[in-house]
Amino acid sequence: MERRTLGRTGQTLSIIGLGGVALLGLEQPEVNALVAEAVDRGVNYFDVAPSYGADQEAEKKLGPALRPYRQRVFLACKTARRDRNGAEEELRRSLSHLQTDYFDLYQLHAITTLEEVEACFGPNGAMEAIVAAQRAGLIRYIGFSAHSVEAALLAMDRFDFDSALFPVNFVTYLQGHFGPQIIARAEEKGVGRLALKAMARTHWAEGAPRPYPHCWYEPISDPELAELAFRFTLSQPVTAAVAPGDPRLFRMGVTFAERFRPLTSEEHRRLEEEAKSLQPIFRAA
């Protein structure tokens, strides 16, 4: 499987990552098997957060499953707390759940408003805890995940982040105009790019059956279109994409990653036409 370098960190990541949401509802032996399969197929990028599942379910299950492979993988975690004390507490709890003494990447989770960014960087804000943790050797690199263009741009102006994790999806990119601005600023500042929602289609229709219960959006289930969408994302200047939160979709994504090739101009035009009929799950303001 192809690996790419994450910005200036020098770390090489598999072009697809396993997100902790995919572990929800699985028994521990199933989680162990999925993680072992991922590693065997060349996946070395794992991403999780305390908010994935009730009572930090994803962290508690990923920890023992990943322990045999810890020195071979790049483990990313997050905090949704915006205050110093809360972020420090969450970081130490996550380290315990994941049975590790450090994170390769620790991220501000899902910053969405300008006020959230300001809170993180204000007096006794979360960034104080994160920077202190890096100095103490508890984390190697610092990043953020964002669900708004404005928050992402402000965050990169406020701090020299190592990475940004944000939606890079053909519908949001082509119809919602969400993504190109973040990529451009990140490239300008040398910030590594990590992608979310590569295989998203649109919002769930009201009352529609939801065969992927842990996906809050409707993922693409048609394999041909899903692969085109995945290849669209990985044809942008990003390092890796976190797969949707379902084991079936993760395995599909790994297959796509194993045979990845850049999108052609004709395929790009096909996705442009497909996107015209869909509502993006994110839009630039």
PDB file of C-alpha atoms in Angstrom, residues 148-259:
ATOM      1  CA  SER A 148     -15.543  24.969   9.127  1.00  0.00           C
ATOM      2  CA  VAL A 149     -13.264  26.822   6.753  1.00  0.00           C
ATOM      3  CA  GLU A 150     -13.142  29.903   8.987  1.00  0.00           C
ATOM      4  CA  ALA A 151     -12.054  27.972  12.082  1.00  0.00           C
ATOM      5  CA  ALA A 152      -9.401  26.054  10.160  1.00  0.00           C
ATOM      6  CA  LEU A 153      -7.889  29.190   8.639  1.00  0.00           C
ATOM      7  CA  LEU A 154      -7.851  31.029  11.965  1.00  0.00           C
ATOM      8  CA  ALA A 155      -6.257  28.059  13.726  1.00  0.00           C
ATOM      9  CA  MET A 156      -3.433  27.927  11.192  1.00  0.00           C
ATOM     10  CA  ASP A 157      -2.881  31.651  11.636  1.00  0.00           C
ATOM     11  CA  ARG A 158      -2.668  31.263  15.420  1.00  0.00           C
ATOM     12  CA  PHE A 159      -0.242  28.332  15.667  1.00  0.00           C
ATOM     13  CA  ASP A 160       2.356  26.384  13.708  1.00  0.00           C
ATOM     14  CA  PHE A 161       0.364  23.137  13.523  1.00  0.00           C
ATOM     15  CA  ASP A 162       1.864  19.941  12.154  1.00  0.00           C
ATOM     16  CA  SER A 163      -1.391  18.715  10.622  1.00  0.00           C
ATOM     17  CA  ALA A 164      -4.983  19.569   9.770  1.00  0.00           C
ATOM     18  CA  LEU A 165      -7.733  16.935   9.526  1.00  0.00           C
ATOM     19  CA  PHE A 166     -10.788  18.130   7.591  1.00  0.00           C
ATOM     20  CA  PRO A 167     -13.400  17.005   5.025  1.00  0.00           C
ATOM     21  CA  VAL A 168     -12.050  16.468   1.505  1.00  0.00           C
ATOM     22  CA  ASN A 169     -14.958  15.010  -0.422  1.00  0.00           C
ATOM     23  CA  PHE A 170     -15.988  15.410  -4.040  1.00  0.00           C
ATOM     24  CA  VAL A 171     -19.444  16.818  -3.226  1.00  0.00           C
ATOM     25  CA  THR A 172     -18.310  19.251  -0.538  1.00  0.00           C
ATOM     26  CA  TYR A 173     -15.297  20.230  -2.652  1.00  0.00           C
ATOM     27  CA  LEU A 174     -17.112  20.750  -5.958  1.00  0.00           C
ATOM     28  CA  GLN A 175     -20.568  21.859  -4.771  1.00  0.00           C
ATOM     29  CA  GLY A 176     -19.938  23.185  -1.279  1.00  0.00           C
ATOM     30  CA  HIS A 177     -16.629  24.892  -2.130  1.00  0.00           C
ATOM     31  CA  PHE A 178     -15.330  23.435   1.138  1.00  0.00           C
ATOM     32  CA  GLY A 179     -11.711  22.289   1.209  1.00  0.00           C
ATOM     33  CA  PRO A 180      -9.638  24.109  -1.414  1.00  0.00           C
ATOM     34  CA  GLN A 181      -9.102  27.125   0.870  1.00  0.00           C
ATOM     35  CA  ILE A 182      -7.869  24.946   3.734  1.00  0.00           C
ATOM     36  CA  ILE A 183      -5.537  22.981   1.462  1.00  0.00           C
ATOM     37  CA  ALA A 184      -4.090  26.180   0.004  1.00  0.00           C
ATOM     38  CA  ARG A 185      -3.402  27.713   3.431  1.00  0.00           C
ATOM     39  CA  ALA A 186      -1.995  24.451   4.785  1.00  0.00           C
ATOM     40  CA  GLU A 187       0.349  24.082   1.827  1.00  0.00           C
ATOM     41  CA  GLU A 188       1.470  27.683   2.250  1.00  0.00           C
ATOM     42  CA  LYS A 189       2.303  27.066   5.919  1.00  0.00           C
ATOM     43  CA  GLY A 190       3.712  23.556   5.547  1.00  0.00           C
ATOM     44  CA  VAL A 191       0.869  21.950   7.498  1.00  0.00           C
ATOM     45  CA  GLY A 192       0.229  18.278   6.723  1.00  0.00           C
ATOM     46  CA  ARG A 193      -3.230  17.478   5.308  1.00  0.00           C
ATOM     47  CA  LEU A 194      -5.398  14.576   6.480  1.00  0.00           C
ATOM     48  CA  ALA A 195      -8.821  13.929   4.960  1.00  0.00           C
ATOM     49  CA  LEU A 196     -12.237  13.084   6.360  1.00  0.00           C
ATOM     50  CA  LYS A 197     -15.441  12.038   4.559  1.00  0.00           C
ATOM     51  CA  ALA A 198     -13.771  10.718   1.397  1.00  0.00           C
ATOM     52  CA  MET A 199     -16.641   8.283   0.786  1.00  0.00           C
ATOM     53  CA  ALA A 200     -19.525  10.533   1.868  1.00  0.00           C
ATOM     54  CA  ARG A 201     -22.471  11.056  -0.477  1.00  0.00           C
ATOM     55  CA  THR A 202     -24.944  13.425   1.184  1.00  0.00           C
ATOM     56  CA  HIS A 203     -27.211  13.815   4.232  1.00  0.00           C
ATOM     57  CA  TRP A 204     -29.443  10.877   5.135  1.00  0.00           C
ATOM     58  CA  ALA A 205     -32.946  11.340   3.726  1.00  0.00           C
ATOM     59  CA  GLU A 206     -35.564  11.652   6.443  1.00  0.00           C
ATOM     60  CA  GLY A 207     -36.951   8.229   7.289  1.00  0.00           C
ATOM     61  CA  ALA A 208     -34.482   6.392   5.056  1.00  0.00           C
ATOM     62  CA  PRO A 209     -33.087   3.075   6.314  1.00  0.00           C
ATOM     63  CA  ARG A 210     -29.594   3.442   7.764  1.00  0.00           C
ATOM     64  CA  PRO A 211     -27.546   0.311   7.125  1.00  0.00           C
ATOM     65  CA  TYR A 212     -24.453   2.082   8.513  1.00  0.00           C
ATOM     66  CA  PRO A 213     -25.697   3.131  11.971  1.00  0.00           C
ATOM     67  CA  HIS A 214     -22.531   4.937  13.063  1.00  0.00           C
ATOM     68  CA  CYS A 215     -22.311   7.151   9.962  1.00  0.00           C
ATOM     69  CA  TRP A 216     -24.185  10.430  10.578  1.00  0.00           C
ATOM     70  CA  TYR A 217     -24.118  11.087   6.819  1.00  0.00           C
ATOM     71  CA  GLU A 218     -25.053   8.772   3.956  1.00  0.00           C
ATOM     72  CA  PRO A 219     -21.891   7.047   2.728  1.00  0.00           C
ATOM     73  CA  ILE A 220     -21.512   5.819  -0.830  1.00  0.00           C
ATOM     74  CA  SER A 221     -22.341   2.120  -0.889  1.00  0.00           C
ATOM     75  CA  ASP A 222     -21.960   1.597  -4.643  1.00  0.00           C
ATOM     76  CA  PRO A 223     -18.396   0.247  -4.951  1.00  0.00           C
ATOM     77  CA  GLU A 224     -17.641   1.877  -8.306  1.00  0.00           C
ATOM     78  CA  LEU A 225     -18.723   5.358  -7.234  1.00  0.00           C
ATOM     79  CA  ALA A 226     -17.170   4.896  -3.778  1.00  0.00           C
ATOM     80  CA  GLU A 227     -13.821   4.131  -5.358  1.00  0.00           C
ATOM     81  CA  LEU A 228     -14.030   7.174  -7.612  1.00  0.00           C
ATOM     82  CA  ALA A 229     -14.839   9.324  -4.571  1.00  0.00           C
ATOM     83  CA  PHE A 230     -11.944   7.836  -2.623  1.00  0.00           C
ATOM     84  CA  ARG A 231      -9.581   8.407  -5.537  1.00  0.00           C
ATOM     85  CA  PHE A 232     -10.817  12.007  -5.855  1.00  0.00           C
ATOM     86  CA  THR A 233      -9.822  12.686  -2.260  1.00  0.00           C
ATOM     87  CA  LEU A 234      -6.423  10.988  -2.551  1.00  0.00           C
ATOM     88  CA  SER A 235      -5.778  12.808  -5.841  1.00  0.00           C
ATOM     89  CA  GLN A 236      -5.769  16.077  -3.886  1.00  0.00           C
ATOM     90  CA  PRO A 237      -2.570  17.120  -2.038  1.00  0.00           C
ATOM     91  CA  VAL A 238      -3.361  15.144   1.121  1.00  0.00           C
ATOM     92  CA  THR A 239      -1.423  12.461   2.954  1.00  0.00           C
ATOM     93  CA  ALA A 240      -4.191  10.071   3.963  1.00  0.00           C
ATOM     94  CA  ALA A 241      -7.942   9.638   4.355  1.00  0.00           C
ATOM     95  CA  VAL A 242      -9.725   8.259   7.422  1.00  0.00           C
ATOM     96  CA  ALA A 243     -12.293   5.701   6.267  1.00  0.00           C
ATOM     97  CA  PRO A 244     -15.996   5.946   7.214  1.00  0.00           C
ATOM     98  CA  GLY A 245     -17.052   4.587  10.605  1.00  0.00           C
ATOM     99  CA  ASP A 246     -18.067   1.074   9.621  1.00  0.00           C
ATOM    100  CA  PRO A 247     -15.915  -2.075   9.257  1.00  0.00           C
ATOM    101  CA  ARG A 248     -17.490  -2.903   5.876  1.00  0.00           C
ATOM    102  CA  LEU A 249     -16.679   0.523   4.475  1.00  0.00           C
ATOM    103  CA  PHE A 250     -13.207   0.475   6.017  1.00  0.00           C
ATOM    104  CA  ARG A 251     -12.400  -2.825   4.323  1.00  0.00           C
ATOM    105  CA  MET A 252     -13.761  -1.455   1.051  1.00  0.00           C
ATOM    106  CA  GLY A 253     -11.531   1.586   1.458  1.00  0.00           C
ATOM    107  CA  VAL A 254      -8.452  -0.553   2.134  1.00  0.00           C
ATOM    108  CA  THR A 255      -9.074  -2.400  -1.128  1.00  0.00           C
ATOM    109  CA  PHE A 256      -9.287   0.950  -2.932  1.00  0.00           C
ATOM    110  CA  ALA A 257      -6.046   2.064  -1.275  1.00  0.00           C
ATOM    111  CA  GLU A 258      -4.238  -1.110  -2.298  1.00  0.00           C
ATOM    112  CA  ARG A 259      -4.922  -0.376  -5.982  1.00  0.00           C
TER     113      ARG A 259
END
